[in-house]
Structure formats: structure tokens, C-alpha cells
């Protein structure tokens, strides 16, 4: 009897142990499962770091502060360094308004292929553009500005002319375009000339924007100038053209100007800005 109890107890213990082992096996991951897990984690390790979401436009590609940058923003609040002269001035091979020795017929080399391509494209469309005024030194801008102050008074001159050291022309990246007949030269009605219509529609494809847009006087600080083109490169020019924004809006550096500046629309720009 005692022997039978020992045997039953032993069998019962064996059954309990066997059940325990089976239960453990059921919970344990299979080798395949382990392999898959290991493979997945090694694949994760091999993958490059997750890229930030595609932005479509790299706003940090160029500086807006650095002199000479194609995105350099110059305005009344953001003057050029004292006596700045672009290091790469040249004379574009396009139809010029003045003799090629004139200071204003110079342009920054970095924007020269673009201006030449734009003029050639306009010509292909039967439109003759003329390079009216490009680079302007600080001293030439001073002469212009002081003559306007003398003629119209400082308040009026400030509405249409940049003070010396704040003109975009001094960067060598801005050009006033005109026509062979000088129709509406530096006047708002330039927008209705074939040249004005052509640049409004096509300049961005060559990297140029109309810098002082209609109804944005309070943002740019200048009246609408359909003749004043600024080189910023094709990518940004297209972005600004499609969104109808100024550089100040796009890069969020807007300083609002009093709406009285809009009054300058009535008088046109005597030379420009
Ligand atoms: Zn201009």
C-alpha cells in the first residue's frame, strides 16, 4: 500500500512537471519568430535616419543677410554696408540705354547670364527690352536723392527714392528695364507696354521678380514699379511669382510702412529707387 502511494505521487509529480514544461513552450517565441524579430531590428538599424518631411523649398538655401547673396534683402530698414561695391561687376551683352562705359550699365556677374537669357527670350517673342539702369554706386544714388530732395522736398523724395545706402541698385542685382522708345520709362504705365507685360509674365522664369509690387507699398516701402526687376534666381522667383509675395513677406521680415507712401503712385518714380 505504501509503495502504491509513492508511485501515484511520483506519477502525479511527473504529470505536473510535464504540464509545466508544455505550458512554458507554448509561451516561448518560436525560432522563426525570433529570427523575424532580429531581422526587423537589424533592418531598422540599416535604414538611414528618418528624413524630415519634404518641404519642397529650402528657405535656408541662401542667406537674406549676407552681401552678395542672391536672396539678400535690402530695403529702408536693411541698408547695405557702407560703401558696398559688388565684387563681380560686368557689362551684360544686351541692348543698353547708355554707353557701355556708364556706371549704371554694369550688373553683377552672378545675374548676368540670367539677364542675357531673359532679353534673348523676349526678343524671340518679338519684344525688344532695353537695359535701363543696373548697378548704382552709393555716391550716384546720393546725387539722385539730393537732387530730388532739392526739387520736391525730403518727405516727397522719400516716397519714391531710396536714401543712399538703401538702394537695391547698389547690390548690382537690380535692373530697370525699358523699351527702345522709352515709352512710360520709369512710370507706372510701363505695365501696359509690351515690354511691361512681357516681364510681368515671364521674368520669373529667368530668376527675376518685380520687386515692388502693386498694392504692397506698405510692405516694401516703395510704390509699385513694374520696371524694376531684382535677380533672386529661378527657384525663388517662381515661388514669389506664384504666391504674389514680396521678399519681405516670404522671409517674414516685414516692417510696415505708412500708407501715405502710396500717394507716390500719382507722381511716378523720377528715377527710381
Ligand atoms: Zn529701379
Tab-separated table of C-alpha atoms in Angstrom, residues 5-273:
chain	number	residue	atom	x	y	z
A	5	UNK	CA	1.123	5.751	-2.756
A	6	UNK	CA	4.742	6.554	-3.627
A	7	UNK	CA	4.191	5.516	-7.248
A	8	UNK	CA	0.983	7.559	-7.576
A	9	UNK	CA	2.691	10.578	-6.042
A	10	UNK	CA	5.651	10.207	-8.389
A	11	UNK	CA	3.383	9.891	-11.440
A	12	UNK	CA	1.377	12.902	-10.333
A	13	UNK	CA	4.563	14.904	-9.910
A	14	UNK	CA	5.745	13.855	-13.349
A	15	UNK	CA	2.425	14.943	-14.871
A	16	UNK	CA	2.642	18.327	-13.128
A	17	UNK	CA	6.225	18.820	-14.332
A	18	UNK	CA	5.292	17.737	-17.879
A	19	UNK	CA	2.336	20.165	-17.952
A	20	UNK	CA	4.553	22.950	-16.640
A	21	UNK	CA	7.161	22.338	-19.368
A	22	UNK	CA	4.494	22.244	-22.092
A	23	UNK	CA	2.974	25.470	-20.839
A	24	UNK	CA	6.381	27.185	-20.929
A	25	UNK	CA	6.994	26.007	-24.501
A	26	UNK	CA	3.643	27.375	-25.634
A	27	UNK	CA	4.520	30.822	-24.296
A	28	UNK	CA	8.054	30.905	-25.658
A	29	UNK	CA	8.600	32.532	-29.070
A	30	UNK	CA	9.464	30.137	-31.894
A	31	UNK	CA	12.855	30.296	-33.588
A	32	UNK	CA	11.214	31.747	-36.691
A	33	UNK	CA	9.603	34.397	-34.600
A	34	UNK	CA	12.967	35.194	-33.018
A	35	UNK	CA	14.608	35.306	-36.458
A	36	UNK	CA	11.968	37.659	-37.779
A	37	UNK	CA	12.350	39.937	-34.796
A	38	UNK	CA	16.115	40.022	-35.164
A	39	UNK	CA	15.883	40.674	-38.897
A	40	UNK	CA	13.435	43.503	-38.401
A	41	UNK	CA	15.584	45.192	-35.819
A	42	UNK	CA	18.717	44.850	-37.955
A	43	UNK	CA	16.800	46.297	-40.914
A	44	UNK	CA	15.796	49.252	-38.775
A	45	UNK	CA	19.419	49.763	-37.864
A	46	UNK	CA	20.480	49.702	-41.529
A	47	UNK	CA	17.895	52.260	-42.632
A	48	UNK	CA	19.087	55.888	-42.757
A	49	UNK	CA	17.667	58.243	-40.196
A	50	UNK	CA	14.105	59.248	-40.888
A	51	UNK	CA	14.166	62.238	-43.257
A	52	UNK	CA	12.222	65.339	-42.202
A	53	UNK	CA	9.033	65.780	-44.141
A	54	UNK	CA	9.698	67.012	-47.670
A	55	UNK	CA	9.370	70.806	-47.555
A	56	UNK	CA	9.561	71.428	-51.280
A	57	UNK	CA	11.500	74.645	-50.816
A	58	UNK	CA	14.633	75.146	-48.752
A	59	UNK	CA	14.284	78.630	-47.255
A	60	UNK	CA	17.797	78.387	-45.837
A	61	UNK	CA	19.482	77.682	-49.148
A	62	UNK	CA	20.840	81.243	-49.348
A	63	UNK	CA	21.266	83.983	-46.780
A	64	UNK	CA	18.980	87.010	-46.764
A	65	UNK	CA	21.553	88.980	-44.736
A	66	UNK	CA	24.826	88.264	-46.468
A	67	UNK	CA	26.016	90.856	-49.022
A	68	UNK	CA	26.183	89.310	-52.472
A	69	UNK	CA	23.721	86.517	-51.694
A	70	UNK	CA	21.072	86.193	-54.416
A	71	UNK	CA	18.455	86.375	-51.652
A	72	UNK	CA	19.985	89.390	-49.899
A	73	UNK	CA	17.141	91.630	-48.738
A	74	UNK	CA	17.919	95.335	-48.945
A	75	UNK	CA	15.333	97.922	-48.065
A	76	UNK	CA	14.887	101.059	-45.965
A	77	UNK	CA	15.299	99.049	-42.771
A	78	UNK	CA	18.098	96.851	-44.078
A	79	UNK	CA	20.804	99.102	-45.543
A	80	UNK	CA	23.912	97.923	-47.368
A	81	UNK	CA	27.290	98.027	-45.635
A	82	UNK	CA	28.890	101.474	-46.008
A	83	UNK	CA	30.328	101.965	-49.479
A	84	UNK	CA	29.430	98.456	-50.631
A	85	UNK	CA	30.534	97.658	-54.191
A	86	UNK	CA	29.697	94.263	-55.721
A	87	UNK	CA	32.963	92.395	-56.362
A	88	UNK	CA	31.855	90.993	-59.712
A	89	UNK	CA	30.551	93.904	-61.796
A	90	UNK	CA	30.420	93.424	-65.545
A	91	UNK	CA	28.517	94.786	-68.542
A	92	UNK	CA	25.841	92.438	-69.899
A	93	UNK	CA	25.683	91.706	-73.618
A	94	UNK	CA	22.205	93.154	-74.096
A	95	UNK	CA	20.767	96.329	-75.585
A	96	UNK	CA	21.881	99.153	-73.265
A	97	UNK	CA	20.204	102.516	-72.727
A	98	UNK	CA	23.508	104.318	-72.141
A	99	UNK	CA	27.085	103.932	-73.329
A	100	UNK	CA	28.654	100.724	-72.013
A	101	UNK	CA	31.162	102.808	-70.018
A	102	UNK	CA	28.381	104.320	-67.913
A	103	UNK	CA	28.327	103.133	-64.303
A	104	UNK	CA	24.650	102.189	-64.488
A	105	UNK	CA	25.219	99.749	-67.352
A	106	UNK	CA	27.045	97.402	-65.001
A	107	UNK	CA	25.498	94.359	-63.368
A	108	UNK	CA	26.591	91.595	-61.026
A	109	UNK	CA	28.238	88.762	-62.941
A	110	UNK	CA	26.204	86.188	-60.993
A	111	UNK	CA	22.996	87.577	-62.520
A	112	UNK	CA	24.375	88.463	-65.952
A	113	UNK	CA	23.746	85.122	-67.743
A	114	UNK	CA	20.154	85.314	-66.463
A	115	UNK	CA	19.558	88.853	-67.733
A	116	UNK	CA	21.073	87.946	-71.100
A	117	UNK	CA	18.860	84.852	-71.344
A	118	UNK	CA	15.783	86.902	-70.429
A	119	UNK	CA	16.469	89.583	-73.039
A	120	UNK	CA	17.103	86.906	-75.688
A	121	UNK	CA	13.855	85.122	-74.805
A	122	UNK	CA	11.901	88.388	-75.042
A	123	UNK	CA	13.444	89.028	-78.445
A	124	UNK	CA	12.344	85.557	-79.561
A	125	UNK	CA	8.832	86.648	-78.626
A	126	UNK	CA	9.229	89.844	-80.648
A	127	UNK	CA	9.778	92.094	-77.610
A	128	UNK	CA	12.806	94.385	-77.505
A	129	UNK	CA	13.901	95.027	-73.937
A	130	UNK	CA	16.428	97.712	-73.044
A	131	UNK	CA	18.738	97.634	-70.020
A	132	UNK	CA	17.795	100.979	-68.499
A	133	UNK	CA	19.788	101.062	-65.279
A	134	UNK	CA	21.592	98.377	-63.308
A	135	UNK	CA	24.301	98.968	-60.698
A	136	UNK	CA	24.294	102.323	-58.993
A	137	UNK	CA	27.034	103.338	-56.578
A	138	UNK	CA	26.243	104.903	-53.231
A	139	UNK	CA	27.599	108.248	-54.424
A	140	UNK	CA	25.480	108.223	-57.586
A	141	UNK	CA	22.411	107.367	-55.511
A	142	UNK	CA	23.321	110.272	-53.213
A	143	UNK	CA	23.418	112.646	-56.176
A	144	UNK	CA	19.996	111.438	-57.333
A	145	UNK	CA	18.458	111.555	-53.881
A	146	UNK	CA	19.765	115.013	-53.050
A	147	UNK	CA	18.511	116.409	-56.335
A	148	UNK	CA	15.031	115.015	-55.565
A	149	UNK	CA	15.091	116.480	-52.075
A	150	UNK	CA	16.017	119.833	-53.555
A	151	UNK	CA	13.266	119.624	-56.131
A	152	UNK	CA	10.382	118.047	-54.173
A	153	UNK	CA	11.385	118.232	-50.506
A	154	UNK	CA	12.589	115.340	-48.373
A	155	UNK	CA	9.193	113.908	-47.494
A	156	UNK	CA	8.212	113.571	-51.126
A	157	UNK	CA	11.647	112.305	-52.193
A	158	UNK	CA	11.493	109.562	-49.569
A	159	UNK	CA	8.320	108.224	-51.149
A	160	UNK	CA	9.943	107.323	-54.414
A	161	UNK	CA	13.701	107.367	-53.980
A	162	UNK	CA	15.880	105.264	-51.740
A	163	UNK	CA	18.229	107.100	-49.442
A	164	UNK	CA	21.893	106.492	-50.234
A	165	UNK	CA	22.970	103.127	-48.867
A	166	UNK	CA	19.497	101.584	-49.092
A	167	UNK	CA	19.025	101.250	-52.858
A	168	UNK	CA	18.741	97.780	-54.260
A	169	UNK	CA	20.571	99.018	-57.363
A	170	UNK	CA	23.741	99.203	-55.277
A	171	UNK	CA	23.711	95.402	-54.935
A	172	UNK	CA	24.210	95.017	-58.701
A	173	UNK	CA	21.272	92.591	-58.685
A	174	UNK	CA	18.512	95.014	-59.733
A	175	UNK	CA	17.745	96.418	-63.153
A	176	UNK	CA	15.219	98.875	-64.507
A	177	UNK	CA	14.060	97.656	-67.891
A	178	UNK	CA	12.630	99.890	-70.545
A	179	UNK	CA	11.860	99.952	-74.266
A	180	UNK	CA	13.744	101.404	-77.258
A	181	UNK	CA	11.206	104.241	-77.466
A	182	UNK	CA	11.424	104.836	-73.688
A	183	UNK	CA	7.624	104.738	-73.593
A	184	UNK	CA	6.494	105.069	-69.985
A	185	UNK	CA	10.127	104.930	-68.882
A	186	UNK	CA	10.091	104.666	-65.039
A	187	UNK	CA	6.359	105.292	-64.982
A	188	UNK	CA	3.513	103.111	-63.769
A	189	UNK	CA	2.095	102.946	-67.305
A	190	UNK	CA	5.117	100.801	-68.215
A	191	UNK	CA	2.988	97.865	-67.072
A	192	UNK	CA	0.786	98.306	-70.142
A	193	UNK	CA	3.619	98.388	-72.668
A	194	UNK	CA	4.562	95.154	-74.495
A	195	UNK	CA	7.812	95.165	-72.502
A	196	UNK	CA	5.993	95.641	-69.200
A	197	UNK	CA	3.503	92.900	-69.970
A	198	UNK	CA	6.241	90.534	-71.076
A	199	UNK	CA	8.380	90.913	-67.948
A	200	UNK	CA	5.361	90.622	-65.653
A	201	UNK	CA	4.513	87.304	-67.237
A	202	UNK	CA	7.959	85.826	-67.913
A	203	UNK	CA	10.728	87.387	-65.804
A	204	UNK	CA	10.438	84.767	-63.056
A	205	UNK	CA	11.431	82.024	-65.475
A	206	UNK	CA	14.829	83.713	-65.711
A	207	UNK	CA	15.193	84.349	-61.986
A	208	UNK	CA	13.792	87.890	-61.797
A	209	UNK	CA	10.923	89.321	-59.788
A	210	UNK	CA	9.065	92.605	-59.961
A	211	UNK	CA	10.446	93.744	-56.641
A	212	UNK	CA	7.942	96.480	-55.751
A	213	UNK	CA	4.519	95.002	-56.325
A	214	UNK	CA	1.242	96.801	-56.809
A	215	UNK	CA	-0.626	97.362	-53.553
A	216	UNK	CA	2.391	96.359	-51.449
A	217	UNK	CA	3.781	99.830	-50.827
A	218	UNK	CA	3.186	99.433	-47.102
A	219	UNK	CA	5.362	96.306	-47.097
A	220	UNK	CA	8.209	97.162	-49.478
A	221	UNK	CA	8.279	100.852	-48.587
A	222	UNK	CA	8.163	101.778	-52.267
A	223	UNK	CA	5.489	102.442	-54.773
A	224	UNK	CA	4.662	99.932	-57.475
A	225	UNK	CA	7.492	99.740	-60.013
A	226	UNK	CA	6.626	97.417	-62.891
A	227	UNK	CA	10.031	98.151	-64.490
A	228	UNK	CA	12.295	97.357	-61.516
A	229	UNK	CA	13.443	93.740	-61.640
A	230	UNK	CA	15.503	92.044	-58.991
A	231	UNK	CA	17.511	88.874	-59.555
A	232	UNK	CA	16.845	86.178	-56.926
A	233	UNK	CA	17.311	83.010	-59.006
A	234	UNK	CA	14.684	80.978	-60.800
A	235	UNK	CA	13.586	78.906	-57.816
A	236	UNK	CA	12.691	81.787	-55.511
A	237	UNK	CA	11.428	83.982	-58.359
A	238	UNK	CA	8.914	81.296	-59.305
A	239	UNK	CA	7.880	80.812	-55.689
A	240	UNK	CA	7.277	84.556	-55.231
A	241	UNK	CA	5.560	84.910	-58.605
A	242	UNK	CA	3.140	82.089	-57.895
A	243	UNK	CA	2.291	83.282	-54.394
A	244	UNK	CA	2.286	87.014	-55.255
A	245	UNK	CA	4.542	87.761	-52.301
A	246	UNK	CA	7.326	90.238	-51.732
A	247	UNK	CA	10.687	89.070	-50.385
A	248	UNK	CA	9.778	90.675	-47.053
A	249	UNK	CA	6.588	88.629	-46.768
A	250	UNK	CA	8.131	85.377	-47.904
A	251	UNK	CA	11.020	85.599	-45.431
A	252	UNK	CA	8.890	87.144	-42.715
A	253	UNK	CA	10.908	90.341	-42.290
A	254	UNK	CA	8.059	92.768	-42.897
A	255	UNK	CA	8.328	96.262	-41.491
A	256	UNK	CA	5.106	98.070	-42.200
A	257	UNK	CA	5.279	101.497	-43.748
A	258	UNK	CA	2.633	104.170	-43.510
A	259	UNK	CA	0.074	104.008	-46.326
A	260	UNK	CA	0.925	107.593	-47.269
A	261	UNK	CA	3.684	106.095	-49.418
A	262	UNK	CA	1.004	105.004	-51.837
A	263	UNK	CA	0.493	108.650	-52.724
A	264	UNK	CA	3.696	108.386	-54.727
A	265	UNK	CA	1.759	106.367	-57.290
A	266	UNK	CA	0.356	109.608	-58.589
A	267	UNK	CA	3.703	111.059	-59.430
A	268	UNK	CA	5.582	108.104	-60.857
A	269	UNK	CA	9.168	107.440	-59.953
A	270	UNK	CA	11.520	110.077	-61.130
A	271	UNK	CA	14.435	107.763	-61.281
A	272	UNK	CA	13.827	105.148	-59.071
A	273	UNK	CA	14.542	103.809	-56.074
